[in-house]
Short mmCIF file of C-alpha atoms in Angstrom, two decimals:
data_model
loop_
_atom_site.label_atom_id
_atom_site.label_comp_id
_atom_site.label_asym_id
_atom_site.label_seq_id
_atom_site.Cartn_x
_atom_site.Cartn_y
_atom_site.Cartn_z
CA UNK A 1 11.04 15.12 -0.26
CA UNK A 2 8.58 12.23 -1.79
CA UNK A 3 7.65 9.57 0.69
CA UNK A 4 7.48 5.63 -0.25
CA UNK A 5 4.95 3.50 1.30
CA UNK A 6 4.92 -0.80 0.42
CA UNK A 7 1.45 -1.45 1.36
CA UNK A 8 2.14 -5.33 2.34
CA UNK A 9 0.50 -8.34 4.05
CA UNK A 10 1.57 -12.02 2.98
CA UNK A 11 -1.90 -12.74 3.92
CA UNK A 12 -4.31 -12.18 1.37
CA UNK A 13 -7.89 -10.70 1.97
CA UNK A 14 -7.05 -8.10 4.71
CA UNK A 15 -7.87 -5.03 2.99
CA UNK A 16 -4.67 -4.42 1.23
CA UNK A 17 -5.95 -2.70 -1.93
CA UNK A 18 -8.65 -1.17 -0.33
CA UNK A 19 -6.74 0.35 1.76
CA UNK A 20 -3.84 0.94 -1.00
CA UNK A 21 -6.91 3.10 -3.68
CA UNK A 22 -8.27 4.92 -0.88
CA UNK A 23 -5.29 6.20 1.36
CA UNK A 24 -4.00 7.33 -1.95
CA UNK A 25 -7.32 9.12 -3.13
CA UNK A 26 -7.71 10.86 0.79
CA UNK A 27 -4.30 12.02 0.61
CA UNK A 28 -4.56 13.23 -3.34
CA UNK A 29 -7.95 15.19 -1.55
CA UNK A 30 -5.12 16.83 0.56
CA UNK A 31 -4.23 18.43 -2.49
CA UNK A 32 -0.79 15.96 -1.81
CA UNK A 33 0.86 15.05 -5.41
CA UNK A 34 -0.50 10.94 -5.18
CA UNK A 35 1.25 8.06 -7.28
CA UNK A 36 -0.01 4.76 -6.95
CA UNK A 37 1.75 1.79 -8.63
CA UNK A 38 -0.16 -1.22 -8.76
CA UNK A 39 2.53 -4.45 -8.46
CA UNK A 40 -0.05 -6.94 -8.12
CA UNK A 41 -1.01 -9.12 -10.80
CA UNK A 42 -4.85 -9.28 -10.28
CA UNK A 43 -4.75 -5.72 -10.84
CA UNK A 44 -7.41 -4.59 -8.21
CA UNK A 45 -6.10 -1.19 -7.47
CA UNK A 46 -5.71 -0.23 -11.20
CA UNK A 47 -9.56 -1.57 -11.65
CA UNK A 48 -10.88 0.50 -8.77
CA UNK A 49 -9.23 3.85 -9.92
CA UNK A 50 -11.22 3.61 -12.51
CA UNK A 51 -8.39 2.50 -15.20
CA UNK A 52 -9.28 -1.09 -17.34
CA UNK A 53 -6.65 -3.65 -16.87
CA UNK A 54 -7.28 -5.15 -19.56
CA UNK A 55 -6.75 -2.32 -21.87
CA UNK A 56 -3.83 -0.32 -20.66
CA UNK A 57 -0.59 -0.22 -22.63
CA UNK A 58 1.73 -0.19 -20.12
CA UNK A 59 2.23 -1.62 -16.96
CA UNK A 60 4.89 -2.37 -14.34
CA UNK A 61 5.80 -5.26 -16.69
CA UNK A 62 6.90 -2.17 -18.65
CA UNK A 63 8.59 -0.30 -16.43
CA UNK A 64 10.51 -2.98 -14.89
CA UNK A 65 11.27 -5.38 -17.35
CA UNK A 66 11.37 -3.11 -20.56
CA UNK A 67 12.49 -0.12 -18.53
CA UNK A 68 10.67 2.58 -20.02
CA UNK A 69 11.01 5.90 -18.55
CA UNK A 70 7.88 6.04 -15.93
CA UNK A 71 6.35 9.37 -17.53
CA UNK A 72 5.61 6.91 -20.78
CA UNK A 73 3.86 4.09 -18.41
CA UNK A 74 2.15 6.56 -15.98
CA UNK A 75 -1.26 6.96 -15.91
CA UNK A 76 -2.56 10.35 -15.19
CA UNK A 77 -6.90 10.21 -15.53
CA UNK A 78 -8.08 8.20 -12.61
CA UNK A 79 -11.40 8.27 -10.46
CA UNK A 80 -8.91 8.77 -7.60
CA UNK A 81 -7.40 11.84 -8.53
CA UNK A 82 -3.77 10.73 -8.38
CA UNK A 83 -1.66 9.24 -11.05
CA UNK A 84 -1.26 5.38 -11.51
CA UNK A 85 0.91 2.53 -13.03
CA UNK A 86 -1.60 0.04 -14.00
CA UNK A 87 -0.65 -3.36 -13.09
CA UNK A 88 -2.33 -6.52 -14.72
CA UNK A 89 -1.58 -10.32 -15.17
CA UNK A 90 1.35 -9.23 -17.24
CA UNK A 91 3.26 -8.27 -14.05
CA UNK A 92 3.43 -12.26 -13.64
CA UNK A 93 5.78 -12.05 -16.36
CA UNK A 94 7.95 -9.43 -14.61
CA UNK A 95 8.33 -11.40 -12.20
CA UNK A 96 9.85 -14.57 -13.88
CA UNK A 97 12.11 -12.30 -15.98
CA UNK A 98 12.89 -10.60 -13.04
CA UNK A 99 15.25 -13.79 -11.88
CA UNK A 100 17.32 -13.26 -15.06
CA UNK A 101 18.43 -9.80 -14.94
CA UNK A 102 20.92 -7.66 -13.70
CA UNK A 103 20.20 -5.84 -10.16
CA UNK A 104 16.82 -7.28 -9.86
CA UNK A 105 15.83 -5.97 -6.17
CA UNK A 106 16.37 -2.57 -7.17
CA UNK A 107 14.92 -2.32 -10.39
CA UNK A 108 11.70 -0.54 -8.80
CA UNK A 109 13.75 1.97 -7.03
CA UNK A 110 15.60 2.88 -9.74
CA UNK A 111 12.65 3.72 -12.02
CA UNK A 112 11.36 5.81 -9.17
CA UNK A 113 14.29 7.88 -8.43
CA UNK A 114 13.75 10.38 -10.78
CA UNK A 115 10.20 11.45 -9.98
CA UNK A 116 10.20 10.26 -6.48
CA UNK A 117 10.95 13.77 -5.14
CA UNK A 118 7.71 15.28 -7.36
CA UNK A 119 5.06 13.48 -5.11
CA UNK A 120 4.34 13.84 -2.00
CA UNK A 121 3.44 10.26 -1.53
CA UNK A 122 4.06 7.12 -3.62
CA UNK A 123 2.12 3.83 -2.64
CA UNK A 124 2.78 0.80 -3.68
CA UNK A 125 -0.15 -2.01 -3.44
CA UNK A 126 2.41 -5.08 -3.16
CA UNK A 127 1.33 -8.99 -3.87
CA UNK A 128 -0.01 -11.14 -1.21
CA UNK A 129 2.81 -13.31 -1.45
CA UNK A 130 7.06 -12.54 -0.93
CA UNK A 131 8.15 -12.97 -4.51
CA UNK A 132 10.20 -10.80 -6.17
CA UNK A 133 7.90 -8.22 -6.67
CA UNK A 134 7.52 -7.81 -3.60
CA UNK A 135 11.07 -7.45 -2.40
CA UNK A 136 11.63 -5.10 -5.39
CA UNK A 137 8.75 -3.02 -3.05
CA UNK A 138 10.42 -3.49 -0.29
CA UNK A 139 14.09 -2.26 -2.06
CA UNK A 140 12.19 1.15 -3.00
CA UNK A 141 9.97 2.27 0.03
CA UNK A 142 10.79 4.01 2.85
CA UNK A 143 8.52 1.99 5.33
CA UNK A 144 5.94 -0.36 5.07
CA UNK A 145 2.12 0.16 6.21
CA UNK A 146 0.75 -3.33 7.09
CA UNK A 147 -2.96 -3.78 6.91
CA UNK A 148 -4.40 -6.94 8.85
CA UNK A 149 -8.21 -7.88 10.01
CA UNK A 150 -8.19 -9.03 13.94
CA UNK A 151 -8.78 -12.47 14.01
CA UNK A 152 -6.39 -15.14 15.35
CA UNK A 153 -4.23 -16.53 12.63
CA UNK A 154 -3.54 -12.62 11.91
CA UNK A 155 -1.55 -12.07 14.49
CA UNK A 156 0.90 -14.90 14.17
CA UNK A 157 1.17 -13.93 9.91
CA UNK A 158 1.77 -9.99 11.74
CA UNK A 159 4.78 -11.38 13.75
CA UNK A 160 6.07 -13.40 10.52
CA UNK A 161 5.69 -10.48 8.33
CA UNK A 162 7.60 -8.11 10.54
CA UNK A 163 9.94 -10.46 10.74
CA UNK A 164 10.24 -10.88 7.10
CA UNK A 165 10.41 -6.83 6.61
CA UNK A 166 13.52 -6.79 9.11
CA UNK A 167 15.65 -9.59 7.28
CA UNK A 168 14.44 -7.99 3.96
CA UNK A 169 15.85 -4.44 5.29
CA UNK A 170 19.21 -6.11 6.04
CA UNK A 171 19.71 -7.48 2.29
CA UNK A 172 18.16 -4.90 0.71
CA UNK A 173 17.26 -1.97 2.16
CA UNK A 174 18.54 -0.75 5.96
CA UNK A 175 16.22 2.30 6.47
CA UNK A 176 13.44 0.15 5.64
CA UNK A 177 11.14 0.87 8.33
CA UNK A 178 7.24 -0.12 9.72
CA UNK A 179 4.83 3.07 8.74
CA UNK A 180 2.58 1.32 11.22
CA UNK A 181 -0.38 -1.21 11.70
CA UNK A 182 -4.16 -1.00 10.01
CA UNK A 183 -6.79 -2.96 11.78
CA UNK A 184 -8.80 -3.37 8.94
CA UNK A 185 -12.62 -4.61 8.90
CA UNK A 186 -13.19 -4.08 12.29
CA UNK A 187 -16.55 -5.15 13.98
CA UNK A 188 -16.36 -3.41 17.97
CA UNK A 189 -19.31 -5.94 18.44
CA UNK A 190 -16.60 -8.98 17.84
CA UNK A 191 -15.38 -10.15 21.26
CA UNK A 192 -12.70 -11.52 19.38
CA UNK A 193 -11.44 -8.43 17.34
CA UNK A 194 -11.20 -6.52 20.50
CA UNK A 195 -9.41 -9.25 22.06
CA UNK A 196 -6.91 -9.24 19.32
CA UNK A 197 -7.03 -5.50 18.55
CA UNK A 198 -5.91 -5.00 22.68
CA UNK A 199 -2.91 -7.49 22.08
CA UNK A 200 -1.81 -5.50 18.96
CA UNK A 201 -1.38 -2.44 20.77
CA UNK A 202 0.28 -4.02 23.85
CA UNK A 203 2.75 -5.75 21.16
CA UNK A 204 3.95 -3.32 18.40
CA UNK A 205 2.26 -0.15 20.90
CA UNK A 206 2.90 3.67 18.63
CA UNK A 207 2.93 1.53 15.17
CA UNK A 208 -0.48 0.93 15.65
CA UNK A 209 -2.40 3.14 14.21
CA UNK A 210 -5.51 4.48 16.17
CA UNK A 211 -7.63 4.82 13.01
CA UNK A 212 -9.39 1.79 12.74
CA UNK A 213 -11.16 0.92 8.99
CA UNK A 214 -15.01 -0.79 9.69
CA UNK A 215 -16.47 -3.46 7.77
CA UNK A 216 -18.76 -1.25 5.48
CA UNK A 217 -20.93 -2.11 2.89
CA UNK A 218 -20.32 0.97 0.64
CA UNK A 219 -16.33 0.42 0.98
CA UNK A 220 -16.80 -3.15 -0.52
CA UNK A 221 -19.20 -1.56 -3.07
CA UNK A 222 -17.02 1.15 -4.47
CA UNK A 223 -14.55 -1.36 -6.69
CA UNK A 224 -17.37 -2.58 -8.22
CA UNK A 225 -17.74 1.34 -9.36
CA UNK A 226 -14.24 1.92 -10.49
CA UNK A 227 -13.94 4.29 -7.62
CA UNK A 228 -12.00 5.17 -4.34
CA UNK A 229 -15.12 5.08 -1.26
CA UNK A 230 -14.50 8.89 -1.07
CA UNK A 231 -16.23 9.36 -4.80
CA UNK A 232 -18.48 6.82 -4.21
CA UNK A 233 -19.84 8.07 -0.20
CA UNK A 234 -18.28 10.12 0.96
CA UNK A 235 -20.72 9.95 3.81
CA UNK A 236 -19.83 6.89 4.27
CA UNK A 237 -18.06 5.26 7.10
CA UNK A 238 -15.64 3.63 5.46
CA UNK A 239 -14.63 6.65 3.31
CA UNK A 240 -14.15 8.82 6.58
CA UNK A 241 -11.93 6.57 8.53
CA UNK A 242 -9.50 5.82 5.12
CA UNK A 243 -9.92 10.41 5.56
CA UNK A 244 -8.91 9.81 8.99
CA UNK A 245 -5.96 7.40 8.20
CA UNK A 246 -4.73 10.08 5.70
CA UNK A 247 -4.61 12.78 8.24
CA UNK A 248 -3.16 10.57 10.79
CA UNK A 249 -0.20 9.52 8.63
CA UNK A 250 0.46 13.29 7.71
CA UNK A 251 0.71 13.87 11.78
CA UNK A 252 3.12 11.45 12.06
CA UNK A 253 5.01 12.77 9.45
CA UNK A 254 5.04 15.59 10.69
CA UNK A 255 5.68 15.01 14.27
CA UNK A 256 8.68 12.94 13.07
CA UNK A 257 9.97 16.10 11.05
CA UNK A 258 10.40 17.98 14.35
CA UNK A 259 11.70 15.48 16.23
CA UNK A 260 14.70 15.95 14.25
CA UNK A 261 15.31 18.72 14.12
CA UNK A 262 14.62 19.64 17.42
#
């Protein structure tokens, strides 16, 4: 059974879409079926899989707004090696017409529902803002992976966000739940990132994840490419620890599995 993951921070510039093209391309180098849906209108994640947002036919505006059957919107050629709906400033558009039609939190989950069990893994790089976008992510995922650099102001947007998720999962979606915590470019030589990374873990404890991404020159180069860090360095340090997260998520997974059925 296919797995939803929102990839959300209301915070903008923590590493959202980074970490939204290159989870998706480490787990699609699992050889996991990968979908990633792009619902943000600058269209970052559908630029650095490789896809030109200016030039796609369909987007989410599509699929949500028009409702065309996902197979017609997908996009199936990326850099990343996982399929894609694009996502451009069109989705802006969505998002106003989204207030005027019927069932408009669950319009994402119900284009999803019939291909959901095909992937392994669905990811959804979500705004940096709650709109309705984002609560239509939030109506269709199983749990929520927040990615967030370790500075100060970060940790009081982490406990407004969670707090956000919970009251969102009461409206819309009860078995909403937190996939866990990224500390995103991390610098160990930062007194202050420590300090902040040491309060995380005392605070939210399991949900944060031990992989931790670095601030790395190649990562911040590979958008520029088209491509996930894994195609573009794999050497790199960057592209290892989004390897890392991959097989760290699958663990957890898995670990979950037999905890219930044990």
């Amino acid at each position: 059974m296919g797995k939803i993951i929102a990839i959300a921070n209301q915070k903008g510039g923590v590493g959202k879409t980074t970490t939204a093209v290159n989870v998706a391309a480490s787990m699609a180098a699992t050889k996991r079926k990968v979908l990633l849906i792009d619902l943000d209108p600058q269209g970052n994640a559908t630029m650095g899989s490789g896809v030109d947002k200016y030039a796609v036919e369909n987007t989410c505006y599509e699929l949500l707004i028009e409702e065309k059957p996902i197979d017609q919107v997908m996009i199936k050629e990326t850099t990343g090696k996982y399929h894609l709906i694009a996502g451009n400033s069109d989705i802006t558009a969505a998002e106003i017409k989204l207030m005027e039609v019927f069932a408009r939190e669950v319009r994402l989950r119900n284009a999803l529902a019939p291909v959901k069990n095909y992937y392994d893994y669905i990811f959804i790089d979500c705004p940096p803002s709650l709109n309705q976008l984002t609560v239509n992510a939030m109506a269709a995922a199983d749990s929520v992976l927040v990615p967030m650099q370790c500075e100060y102001y970060a940790l009081e947007g982490l406990t407004a966000l969670m707090d956000t998720i919970r009251k969102l999962a009461s409206v819309v979606n009860p078995e909403l739940k937190i996939e866990g915590v990224l500390r995103t470019m991390y610098d160990p030589r930062n007194r202050l990132a420590n300090d902040v990374s040491e309060q995380l873990k005392r605070h939210f404890g399991e949900q944060v994840y031990r992989t931790v991404i670095p601030r790395n020159v190649r990562l911040a180069e590979a958008p520029s490419f088209g491509t996930p860090a894994m195609y573009y360095d794999k050497s790199s340090t960057g592209a290892k620890a989004y390897l890392a997260l991959a097989g760290e998520i699958l663990r957890r997974a898995k670990a979950n599995v037999a905890q219930k059925t044990s």
